[in-house]
PDB file of N, CA and C in Angstrom:
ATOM      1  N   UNK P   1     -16.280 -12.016  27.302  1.00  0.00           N
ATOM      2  CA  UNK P   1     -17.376 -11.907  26.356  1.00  0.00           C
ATOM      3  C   UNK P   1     -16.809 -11.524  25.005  1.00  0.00           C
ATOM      4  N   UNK P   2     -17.424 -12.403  23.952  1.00  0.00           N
ATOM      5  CA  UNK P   2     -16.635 -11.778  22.385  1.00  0.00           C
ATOM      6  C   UNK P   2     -17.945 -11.172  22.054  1.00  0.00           C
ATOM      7  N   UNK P   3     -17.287  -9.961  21.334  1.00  0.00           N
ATOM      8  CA  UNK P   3     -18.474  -9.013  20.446  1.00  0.00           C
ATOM      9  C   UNK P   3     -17.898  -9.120  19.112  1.00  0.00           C
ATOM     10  N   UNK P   4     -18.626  -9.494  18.464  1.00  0.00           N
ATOM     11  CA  UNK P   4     -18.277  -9.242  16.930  1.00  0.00           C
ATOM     12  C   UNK P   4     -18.646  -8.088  16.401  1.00  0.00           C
ATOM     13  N   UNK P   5     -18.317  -7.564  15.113  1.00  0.00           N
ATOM     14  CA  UNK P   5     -18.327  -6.587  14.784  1.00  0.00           C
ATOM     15  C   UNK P   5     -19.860  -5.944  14.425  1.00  0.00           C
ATOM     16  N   UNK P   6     -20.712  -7.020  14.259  1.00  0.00           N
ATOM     17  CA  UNK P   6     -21.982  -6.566  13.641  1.00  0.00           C
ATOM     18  C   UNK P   6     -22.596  -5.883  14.652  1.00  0.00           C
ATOM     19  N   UNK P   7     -22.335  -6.740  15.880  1.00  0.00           N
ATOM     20  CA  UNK P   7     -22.941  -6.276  17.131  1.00  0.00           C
ATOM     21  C   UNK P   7     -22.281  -4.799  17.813  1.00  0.00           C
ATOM     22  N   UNK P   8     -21.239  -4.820  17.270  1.00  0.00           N
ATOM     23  CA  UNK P   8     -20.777  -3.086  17.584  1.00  0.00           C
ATOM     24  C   UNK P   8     -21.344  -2.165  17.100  1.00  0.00           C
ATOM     25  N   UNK P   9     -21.772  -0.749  17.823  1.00  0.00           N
ATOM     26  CA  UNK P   9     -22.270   0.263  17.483  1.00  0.00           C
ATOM     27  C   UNK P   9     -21.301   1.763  17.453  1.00  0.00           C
ATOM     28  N   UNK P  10     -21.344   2.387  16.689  1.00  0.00           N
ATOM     29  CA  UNK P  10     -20.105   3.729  17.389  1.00  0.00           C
ATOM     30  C   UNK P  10     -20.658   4.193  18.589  1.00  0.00           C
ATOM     31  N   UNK P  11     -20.364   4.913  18.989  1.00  0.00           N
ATOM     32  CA  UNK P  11     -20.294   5.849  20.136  1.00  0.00           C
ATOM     33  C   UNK P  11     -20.984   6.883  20.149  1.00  0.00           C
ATOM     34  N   UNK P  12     -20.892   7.633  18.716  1.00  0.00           N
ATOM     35  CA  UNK P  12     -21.674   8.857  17.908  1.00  0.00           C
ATOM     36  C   UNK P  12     -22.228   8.395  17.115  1.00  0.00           C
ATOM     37  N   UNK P  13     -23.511   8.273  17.138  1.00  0.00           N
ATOM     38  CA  UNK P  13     -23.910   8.173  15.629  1.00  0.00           C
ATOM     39  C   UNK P  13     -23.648   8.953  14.478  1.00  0.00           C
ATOM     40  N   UNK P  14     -22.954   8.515  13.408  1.00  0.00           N
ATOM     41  CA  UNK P  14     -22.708   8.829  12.114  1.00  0.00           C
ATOM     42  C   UNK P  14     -23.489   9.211  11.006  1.00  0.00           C
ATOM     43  N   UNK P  15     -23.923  10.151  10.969  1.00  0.00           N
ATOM     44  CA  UNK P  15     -24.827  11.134   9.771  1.00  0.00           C
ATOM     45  C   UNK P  15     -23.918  11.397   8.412  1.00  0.00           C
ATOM     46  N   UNK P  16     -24.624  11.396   7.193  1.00  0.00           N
ATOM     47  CA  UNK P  16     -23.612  11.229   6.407  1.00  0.00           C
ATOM     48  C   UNK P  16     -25.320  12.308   5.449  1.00  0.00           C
ATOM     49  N   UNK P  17     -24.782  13.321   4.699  1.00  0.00           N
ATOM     50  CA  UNK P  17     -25.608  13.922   3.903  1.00  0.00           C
ATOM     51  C   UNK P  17     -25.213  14.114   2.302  1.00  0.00           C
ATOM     52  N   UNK P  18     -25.632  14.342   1.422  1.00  0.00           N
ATOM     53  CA  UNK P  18     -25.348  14.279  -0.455  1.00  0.00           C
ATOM     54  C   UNK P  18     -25.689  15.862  -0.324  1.00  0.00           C
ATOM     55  N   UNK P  19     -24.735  16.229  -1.397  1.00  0.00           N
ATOM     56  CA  UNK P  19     -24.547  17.365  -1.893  1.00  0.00           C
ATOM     57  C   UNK P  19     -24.258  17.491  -2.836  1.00  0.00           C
ATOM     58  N   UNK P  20     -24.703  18.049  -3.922  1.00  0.00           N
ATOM     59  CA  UNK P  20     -24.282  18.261  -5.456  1.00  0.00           C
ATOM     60  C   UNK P  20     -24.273  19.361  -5.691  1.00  0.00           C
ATOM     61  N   UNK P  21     -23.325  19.912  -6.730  1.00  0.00           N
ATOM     62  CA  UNK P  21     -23.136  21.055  -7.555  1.00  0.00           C
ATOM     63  C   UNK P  21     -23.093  20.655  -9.272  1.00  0.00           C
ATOM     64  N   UNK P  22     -24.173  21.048  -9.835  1.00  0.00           N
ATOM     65  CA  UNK P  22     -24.441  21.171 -11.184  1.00  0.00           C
ATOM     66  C   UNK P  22     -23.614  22.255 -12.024  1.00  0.00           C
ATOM     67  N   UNK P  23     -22.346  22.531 -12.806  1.00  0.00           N
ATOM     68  CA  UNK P  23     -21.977  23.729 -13.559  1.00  0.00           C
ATOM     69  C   UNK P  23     -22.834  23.057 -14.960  1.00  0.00           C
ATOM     70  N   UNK P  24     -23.756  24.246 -15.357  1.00  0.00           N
ATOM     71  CA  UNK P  24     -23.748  23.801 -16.752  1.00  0.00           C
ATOM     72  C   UNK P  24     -23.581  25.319 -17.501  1.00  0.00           C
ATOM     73  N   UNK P  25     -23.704  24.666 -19.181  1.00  0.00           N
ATOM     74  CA  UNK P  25     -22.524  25.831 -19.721  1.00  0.00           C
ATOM     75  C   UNK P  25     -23.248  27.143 -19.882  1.00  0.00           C
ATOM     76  N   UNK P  26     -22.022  28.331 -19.890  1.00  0.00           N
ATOM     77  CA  UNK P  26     -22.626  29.120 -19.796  1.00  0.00           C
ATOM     78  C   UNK P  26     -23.472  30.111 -18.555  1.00  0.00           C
ATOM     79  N   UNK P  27     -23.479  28.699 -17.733  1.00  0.00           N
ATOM     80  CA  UNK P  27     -24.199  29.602 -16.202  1.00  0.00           C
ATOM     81  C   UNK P  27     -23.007  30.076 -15.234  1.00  0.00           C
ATOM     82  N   UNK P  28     -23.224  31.245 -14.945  1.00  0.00           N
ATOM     83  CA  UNK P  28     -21.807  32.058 -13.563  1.00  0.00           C
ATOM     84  C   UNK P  28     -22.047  30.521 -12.468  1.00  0.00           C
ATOM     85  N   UNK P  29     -23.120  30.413 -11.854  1.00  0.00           N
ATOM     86  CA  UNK P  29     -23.390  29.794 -10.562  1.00  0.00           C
ATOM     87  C   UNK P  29     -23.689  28.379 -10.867  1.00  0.00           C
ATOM     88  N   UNK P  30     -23.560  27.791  -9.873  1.00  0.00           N
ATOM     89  CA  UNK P  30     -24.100  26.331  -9.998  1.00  0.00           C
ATOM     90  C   UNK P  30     -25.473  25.791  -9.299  1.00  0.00           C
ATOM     91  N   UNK P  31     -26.163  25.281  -9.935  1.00  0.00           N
ATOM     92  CA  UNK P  31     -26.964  24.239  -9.510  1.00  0.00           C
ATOM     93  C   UNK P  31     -26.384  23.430  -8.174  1.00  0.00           C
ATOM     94  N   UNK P  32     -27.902  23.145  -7.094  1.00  0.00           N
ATOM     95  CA  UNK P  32     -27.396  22.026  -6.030  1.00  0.00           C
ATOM     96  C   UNK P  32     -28.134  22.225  -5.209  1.00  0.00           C
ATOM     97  N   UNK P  33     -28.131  21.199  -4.313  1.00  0.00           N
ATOM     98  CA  UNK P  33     -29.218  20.449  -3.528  1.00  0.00           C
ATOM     99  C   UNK P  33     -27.823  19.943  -2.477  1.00  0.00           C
ATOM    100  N   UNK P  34     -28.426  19.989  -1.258  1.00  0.00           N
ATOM    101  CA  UNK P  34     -28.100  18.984  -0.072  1.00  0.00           C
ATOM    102  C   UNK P  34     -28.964  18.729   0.987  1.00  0.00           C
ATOM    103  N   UNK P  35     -28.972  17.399   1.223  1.00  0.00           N
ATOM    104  CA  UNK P  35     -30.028  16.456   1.843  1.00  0.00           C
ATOM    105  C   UNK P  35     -29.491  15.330   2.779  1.00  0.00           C
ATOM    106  N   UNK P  36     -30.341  14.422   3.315  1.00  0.00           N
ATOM    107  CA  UNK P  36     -29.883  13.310   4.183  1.00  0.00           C
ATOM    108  C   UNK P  36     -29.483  12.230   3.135  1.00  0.00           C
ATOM    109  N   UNK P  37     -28.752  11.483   3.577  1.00  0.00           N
ATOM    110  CA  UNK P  37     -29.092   9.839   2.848  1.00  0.00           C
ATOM    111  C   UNK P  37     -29.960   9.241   2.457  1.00  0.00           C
ATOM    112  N   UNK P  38     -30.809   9.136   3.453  1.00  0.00           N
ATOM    113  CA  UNK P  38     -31.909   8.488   3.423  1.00  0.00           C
ATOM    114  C   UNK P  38     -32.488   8.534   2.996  1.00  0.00           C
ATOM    115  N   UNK P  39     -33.678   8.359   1.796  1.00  0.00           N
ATOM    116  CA  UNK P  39     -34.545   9.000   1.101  1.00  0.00           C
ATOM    117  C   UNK P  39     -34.470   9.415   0.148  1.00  0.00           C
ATOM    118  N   UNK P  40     -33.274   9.940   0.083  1.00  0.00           N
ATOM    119  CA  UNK P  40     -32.131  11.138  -1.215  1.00  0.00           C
ATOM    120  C   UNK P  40     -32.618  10.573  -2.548  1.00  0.00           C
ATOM    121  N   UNK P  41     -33.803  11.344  -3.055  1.00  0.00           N
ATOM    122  CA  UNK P  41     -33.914  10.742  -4.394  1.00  0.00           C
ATOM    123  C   UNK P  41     -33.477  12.170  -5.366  1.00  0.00           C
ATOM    124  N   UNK P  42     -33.271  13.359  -5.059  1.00  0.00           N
ATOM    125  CA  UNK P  42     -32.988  14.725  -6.106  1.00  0.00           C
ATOM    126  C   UNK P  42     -31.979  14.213  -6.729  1.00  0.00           C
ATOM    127  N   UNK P  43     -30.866  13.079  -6.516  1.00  0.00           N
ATOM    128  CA  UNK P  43     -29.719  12.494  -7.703  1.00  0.00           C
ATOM    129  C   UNK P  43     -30.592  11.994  -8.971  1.00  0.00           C
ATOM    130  N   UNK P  44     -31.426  10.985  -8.563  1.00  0.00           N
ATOM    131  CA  UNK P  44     -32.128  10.181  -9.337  1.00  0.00           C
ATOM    132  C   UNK P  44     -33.394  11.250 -10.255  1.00  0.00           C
ATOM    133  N   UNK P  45     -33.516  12.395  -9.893  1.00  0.00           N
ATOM    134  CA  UNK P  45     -34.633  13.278 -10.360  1.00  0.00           C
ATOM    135  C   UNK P  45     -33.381  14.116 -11.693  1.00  0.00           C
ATOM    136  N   UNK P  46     -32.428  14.431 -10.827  1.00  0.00           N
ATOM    137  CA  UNK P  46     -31.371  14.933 -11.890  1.00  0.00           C
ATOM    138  C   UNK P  46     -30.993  14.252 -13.099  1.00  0.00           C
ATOM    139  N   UNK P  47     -30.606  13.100 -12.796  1.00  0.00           N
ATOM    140  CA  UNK P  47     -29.838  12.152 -13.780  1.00  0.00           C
ATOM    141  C   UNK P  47     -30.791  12.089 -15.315  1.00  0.00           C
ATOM    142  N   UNK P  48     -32.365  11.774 -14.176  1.00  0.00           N
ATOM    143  CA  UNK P  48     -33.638  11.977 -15.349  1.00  0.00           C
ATOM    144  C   UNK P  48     -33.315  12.991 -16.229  1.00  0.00           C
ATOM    145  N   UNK P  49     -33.255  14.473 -15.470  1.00  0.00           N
ATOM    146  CA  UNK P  49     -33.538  15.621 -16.085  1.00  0.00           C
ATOM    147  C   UNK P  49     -32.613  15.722 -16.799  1.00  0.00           C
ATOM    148  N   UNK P  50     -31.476  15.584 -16.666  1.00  0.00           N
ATOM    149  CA  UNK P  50     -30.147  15.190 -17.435  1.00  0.00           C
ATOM    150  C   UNK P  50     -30.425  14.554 -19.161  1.00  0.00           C
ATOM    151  N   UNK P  51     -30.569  13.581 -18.914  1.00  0.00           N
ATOM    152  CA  UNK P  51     -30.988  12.308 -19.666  1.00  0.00           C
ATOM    153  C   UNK P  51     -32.268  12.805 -20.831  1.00  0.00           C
ATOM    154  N   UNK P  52     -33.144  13.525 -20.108  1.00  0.00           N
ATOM    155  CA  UNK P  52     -34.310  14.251 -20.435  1.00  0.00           C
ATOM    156  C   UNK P  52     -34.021  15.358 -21.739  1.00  0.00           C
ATOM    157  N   UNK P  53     -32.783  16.064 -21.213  1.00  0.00           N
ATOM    158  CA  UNK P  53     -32.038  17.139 -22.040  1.00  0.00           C
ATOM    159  C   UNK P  53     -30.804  17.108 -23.102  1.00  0.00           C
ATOM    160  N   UNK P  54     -30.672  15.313 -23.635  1.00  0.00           N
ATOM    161  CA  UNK P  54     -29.790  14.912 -24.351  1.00  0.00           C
ATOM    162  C   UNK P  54     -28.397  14.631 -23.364  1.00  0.00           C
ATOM    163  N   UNK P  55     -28.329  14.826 -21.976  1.00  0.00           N
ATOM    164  CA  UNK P  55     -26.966  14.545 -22.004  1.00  0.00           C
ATOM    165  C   UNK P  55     -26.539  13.258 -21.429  1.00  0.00           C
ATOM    166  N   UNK P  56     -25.216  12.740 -21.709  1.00  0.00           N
ATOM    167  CA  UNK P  56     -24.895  11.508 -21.498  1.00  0.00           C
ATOM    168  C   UNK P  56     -23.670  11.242 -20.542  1.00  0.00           C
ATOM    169  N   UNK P  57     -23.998  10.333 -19.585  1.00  0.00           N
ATOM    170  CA  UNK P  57     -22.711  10.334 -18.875  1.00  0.00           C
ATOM    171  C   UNK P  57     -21.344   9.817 -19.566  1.00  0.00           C
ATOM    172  N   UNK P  58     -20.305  10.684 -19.722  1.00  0.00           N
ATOM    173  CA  UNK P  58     -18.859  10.524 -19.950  1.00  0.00           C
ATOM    174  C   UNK P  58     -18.411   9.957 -19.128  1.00  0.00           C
ATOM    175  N   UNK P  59     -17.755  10.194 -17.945  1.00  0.00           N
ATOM    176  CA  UNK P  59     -16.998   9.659 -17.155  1.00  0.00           C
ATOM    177  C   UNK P  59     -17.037  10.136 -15.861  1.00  0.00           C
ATOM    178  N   UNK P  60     -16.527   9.432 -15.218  1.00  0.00           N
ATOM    179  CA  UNK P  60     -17.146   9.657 -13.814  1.00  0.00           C
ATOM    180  C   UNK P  60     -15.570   9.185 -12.795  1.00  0.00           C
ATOM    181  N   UNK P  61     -15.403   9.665 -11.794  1.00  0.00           N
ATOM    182  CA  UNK P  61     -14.206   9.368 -11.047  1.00  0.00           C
ATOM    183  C   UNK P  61     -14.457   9.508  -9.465  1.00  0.00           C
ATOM    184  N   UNK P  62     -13.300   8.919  -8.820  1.00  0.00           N
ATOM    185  CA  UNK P  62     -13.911   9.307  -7.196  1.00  0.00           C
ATOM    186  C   UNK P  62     -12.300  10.545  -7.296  1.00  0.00           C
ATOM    187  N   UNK P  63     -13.193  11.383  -6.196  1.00  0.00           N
ATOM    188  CA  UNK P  63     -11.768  12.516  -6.197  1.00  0.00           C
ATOM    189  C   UNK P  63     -11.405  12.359  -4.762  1.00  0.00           C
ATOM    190  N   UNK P  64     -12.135  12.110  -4.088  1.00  0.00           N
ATOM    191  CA  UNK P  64     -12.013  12.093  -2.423  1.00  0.00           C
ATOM    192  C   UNK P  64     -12.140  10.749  -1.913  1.00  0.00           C
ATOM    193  N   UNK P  65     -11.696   9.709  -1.149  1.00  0.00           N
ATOM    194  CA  UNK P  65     -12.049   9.078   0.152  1.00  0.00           C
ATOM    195  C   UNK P  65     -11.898   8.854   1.535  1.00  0.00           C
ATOM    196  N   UNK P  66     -12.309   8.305   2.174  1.00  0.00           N
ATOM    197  CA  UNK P  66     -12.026   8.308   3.393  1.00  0.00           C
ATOM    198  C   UNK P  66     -12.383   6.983   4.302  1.00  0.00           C
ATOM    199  N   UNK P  67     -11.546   6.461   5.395  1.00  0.00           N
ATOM    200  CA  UNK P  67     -11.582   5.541   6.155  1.00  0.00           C
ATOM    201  C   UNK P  67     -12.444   4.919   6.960  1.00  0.00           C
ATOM    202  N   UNK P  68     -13.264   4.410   7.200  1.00  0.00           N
ATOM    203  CA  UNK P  68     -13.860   4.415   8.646  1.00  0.00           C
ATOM    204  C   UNK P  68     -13.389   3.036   9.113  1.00  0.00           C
ATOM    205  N   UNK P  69     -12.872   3.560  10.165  1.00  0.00           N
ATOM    206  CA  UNK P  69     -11.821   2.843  11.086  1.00  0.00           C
ATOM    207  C   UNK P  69     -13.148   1.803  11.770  1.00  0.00           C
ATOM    208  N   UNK P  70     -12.332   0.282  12.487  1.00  0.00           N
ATOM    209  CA  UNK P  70     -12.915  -0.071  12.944  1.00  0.00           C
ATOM    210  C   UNK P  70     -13.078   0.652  14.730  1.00  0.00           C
ATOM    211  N   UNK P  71     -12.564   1.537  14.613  1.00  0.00           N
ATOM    212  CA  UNK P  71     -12.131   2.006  16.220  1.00  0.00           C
ATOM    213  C   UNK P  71     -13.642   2.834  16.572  1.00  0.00           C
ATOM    214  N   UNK P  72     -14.556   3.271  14.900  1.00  0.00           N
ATOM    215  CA  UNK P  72     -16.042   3.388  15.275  1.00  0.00           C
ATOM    216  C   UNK P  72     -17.060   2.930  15.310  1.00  0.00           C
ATOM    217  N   UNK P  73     -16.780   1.140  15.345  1.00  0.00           N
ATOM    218  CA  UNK P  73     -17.460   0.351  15.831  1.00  0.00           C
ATOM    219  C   UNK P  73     -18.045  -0.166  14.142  1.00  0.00           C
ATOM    220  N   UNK P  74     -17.500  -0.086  13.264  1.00  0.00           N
ATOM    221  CA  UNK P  74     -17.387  -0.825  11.911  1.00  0.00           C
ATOM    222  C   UNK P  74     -16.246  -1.548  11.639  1.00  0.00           C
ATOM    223  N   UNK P  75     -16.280  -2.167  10.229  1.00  0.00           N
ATOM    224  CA  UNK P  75     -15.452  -2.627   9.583  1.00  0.00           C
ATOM    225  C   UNK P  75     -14.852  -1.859   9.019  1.00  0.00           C
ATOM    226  N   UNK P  76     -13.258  -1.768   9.059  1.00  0.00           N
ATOM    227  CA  UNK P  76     -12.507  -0.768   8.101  1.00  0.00           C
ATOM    228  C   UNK P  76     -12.315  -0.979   6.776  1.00  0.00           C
ATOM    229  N   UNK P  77     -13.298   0.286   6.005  1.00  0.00           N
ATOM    230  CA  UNK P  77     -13.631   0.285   5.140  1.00  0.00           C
ATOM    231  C   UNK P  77     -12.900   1.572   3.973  1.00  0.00           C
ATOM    232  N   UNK P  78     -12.761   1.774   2.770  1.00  0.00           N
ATOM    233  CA  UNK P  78     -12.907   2.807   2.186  1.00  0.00           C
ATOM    234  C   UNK P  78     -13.852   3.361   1.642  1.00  0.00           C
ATOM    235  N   UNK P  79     -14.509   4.592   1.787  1.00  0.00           N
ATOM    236  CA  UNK P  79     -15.803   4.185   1.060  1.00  0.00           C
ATOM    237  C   UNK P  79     -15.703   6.227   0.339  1.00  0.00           C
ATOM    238  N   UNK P  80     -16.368   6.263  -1.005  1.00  0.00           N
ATOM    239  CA  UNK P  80     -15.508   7.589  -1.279  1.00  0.00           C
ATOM    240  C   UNK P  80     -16.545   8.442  -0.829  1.00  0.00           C
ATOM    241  N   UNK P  81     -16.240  10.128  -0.914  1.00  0.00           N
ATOM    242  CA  UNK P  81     -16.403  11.268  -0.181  1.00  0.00           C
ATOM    243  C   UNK P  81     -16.947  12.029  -1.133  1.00  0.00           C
ATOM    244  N   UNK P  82     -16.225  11.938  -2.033  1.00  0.00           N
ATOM    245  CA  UNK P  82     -16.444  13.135  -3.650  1.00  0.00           C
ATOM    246  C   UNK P  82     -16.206  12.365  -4.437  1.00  0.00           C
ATOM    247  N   UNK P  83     -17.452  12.924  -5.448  1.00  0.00           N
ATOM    248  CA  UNK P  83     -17.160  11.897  -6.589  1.00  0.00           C
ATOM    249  C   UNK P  83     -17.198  13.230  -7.839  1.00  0.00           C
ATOM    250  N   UNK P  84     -17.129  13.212  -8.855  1.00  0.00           N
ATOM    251  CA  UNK P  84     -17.014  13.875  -9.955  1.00  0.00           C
ATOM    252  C   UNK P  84     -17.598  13.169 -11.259  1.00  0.00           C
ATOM    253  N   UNK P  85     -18.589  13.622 -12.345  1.00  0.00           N
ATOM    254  CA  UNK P  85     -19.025  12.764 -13.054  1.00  0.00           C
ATOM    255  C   UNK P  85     -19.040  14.018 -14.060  1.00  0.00           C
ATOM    256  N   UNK P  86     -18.950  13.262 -15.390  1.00  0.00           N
ATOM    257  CA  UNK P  86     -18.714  14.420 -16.775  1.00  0.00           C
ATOM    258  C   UNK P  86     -20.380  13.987 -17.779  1.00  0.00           C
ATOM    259  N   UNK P  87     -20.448  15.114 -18.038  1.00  0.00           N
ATOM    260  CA  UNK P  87     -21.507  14.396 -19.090  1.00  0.00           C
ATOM    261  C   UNK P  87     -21.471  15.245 -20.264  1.00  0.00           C
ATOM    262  N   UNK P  88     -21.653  14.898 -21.421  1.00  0.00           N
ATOM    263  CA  UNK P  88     -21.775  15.711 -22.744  1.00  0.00           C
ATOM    264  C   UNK P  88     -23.232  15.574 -23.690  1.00  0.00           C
ATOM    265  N   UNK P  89     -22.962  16.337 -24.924  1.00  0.00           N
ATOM    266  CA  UNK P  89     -24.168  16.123 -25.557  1.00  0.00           C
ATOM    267  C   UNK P  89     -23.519  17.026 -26.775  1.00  0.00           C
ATOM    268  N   UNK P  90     -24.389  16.888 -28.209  1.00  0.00           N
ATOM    269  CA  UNK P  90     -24.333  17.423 -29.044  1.00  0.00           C
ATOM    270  C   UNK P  90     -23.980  19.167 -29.183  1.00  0.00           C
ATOM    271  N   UNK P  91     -23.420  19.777 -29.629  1.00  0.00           N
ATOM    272  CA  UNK P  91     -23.477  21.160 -29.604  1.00  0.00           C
ATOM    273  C   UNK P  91     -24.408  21.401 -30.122  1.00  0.00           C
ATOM    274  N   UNK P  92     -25.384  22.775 -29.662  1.00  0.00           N
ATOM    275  CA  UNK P  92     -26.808  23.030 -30.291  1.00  0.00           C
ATOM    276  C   UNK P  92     -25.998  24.412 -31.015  1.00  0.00           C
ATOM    277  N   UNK P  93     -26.453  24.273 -32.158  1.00  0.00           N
ATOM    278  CA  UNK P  93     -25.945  25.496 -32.716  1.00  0.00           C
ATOM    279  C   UNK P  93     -27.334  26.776 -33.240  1.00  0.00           C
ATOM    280  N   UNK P  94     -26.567  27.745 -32.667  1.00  0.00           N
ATOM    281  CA  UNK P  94     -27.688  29.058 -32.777  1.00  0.00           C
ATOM    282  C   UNK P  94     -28.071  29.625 -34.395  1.00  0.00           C
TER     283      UNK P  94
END
């Protein structure tokens, strides 16, 4: 019998959740939220609020990735883990 790959399933199902940490300036602690995949709209509520408050995305990088082998019933893939994104805005002066 051939199984192709689509038709493979892992073994464990694979949960995968978003987590963010906000530093903005001036604050000791950070901002953040963690949630499922699914659904995950608090990125898209941020980016607003972001956007909302003058700031602009600079640059953005992946810092982390990771494999998923076909040995868990996917295609071997890279797909990244951590990402890092910069944003700026005008200095408000007091």
């Amino acid at each position: 019998m051939l199984i192709y790959a689509t038709e493979r399933k892992p073994a464990v199902p694979q949960t995968w959740t978003n987590t963010y940490h906000l530093y903005m300036p001036g604050e000791a602690n950070p901002d953040g939220e963690t949630g499922p995949i699914e659904g995950w709209t608090e990125w898209v509520v941020l980016l607003n609020r972001l956007g909302a408050e003058g700031w602009e995305l600079a640059a953005g990088s992946i810092m982390d990735t990771t494999i998923v082998a076909s040995t868990h019933g996917w295609t071997q893939v890279g797909i990244p883990v951590r990402q890092g994104f910069t944003f700026k805005r005008e200095a408000r002066h007091s």
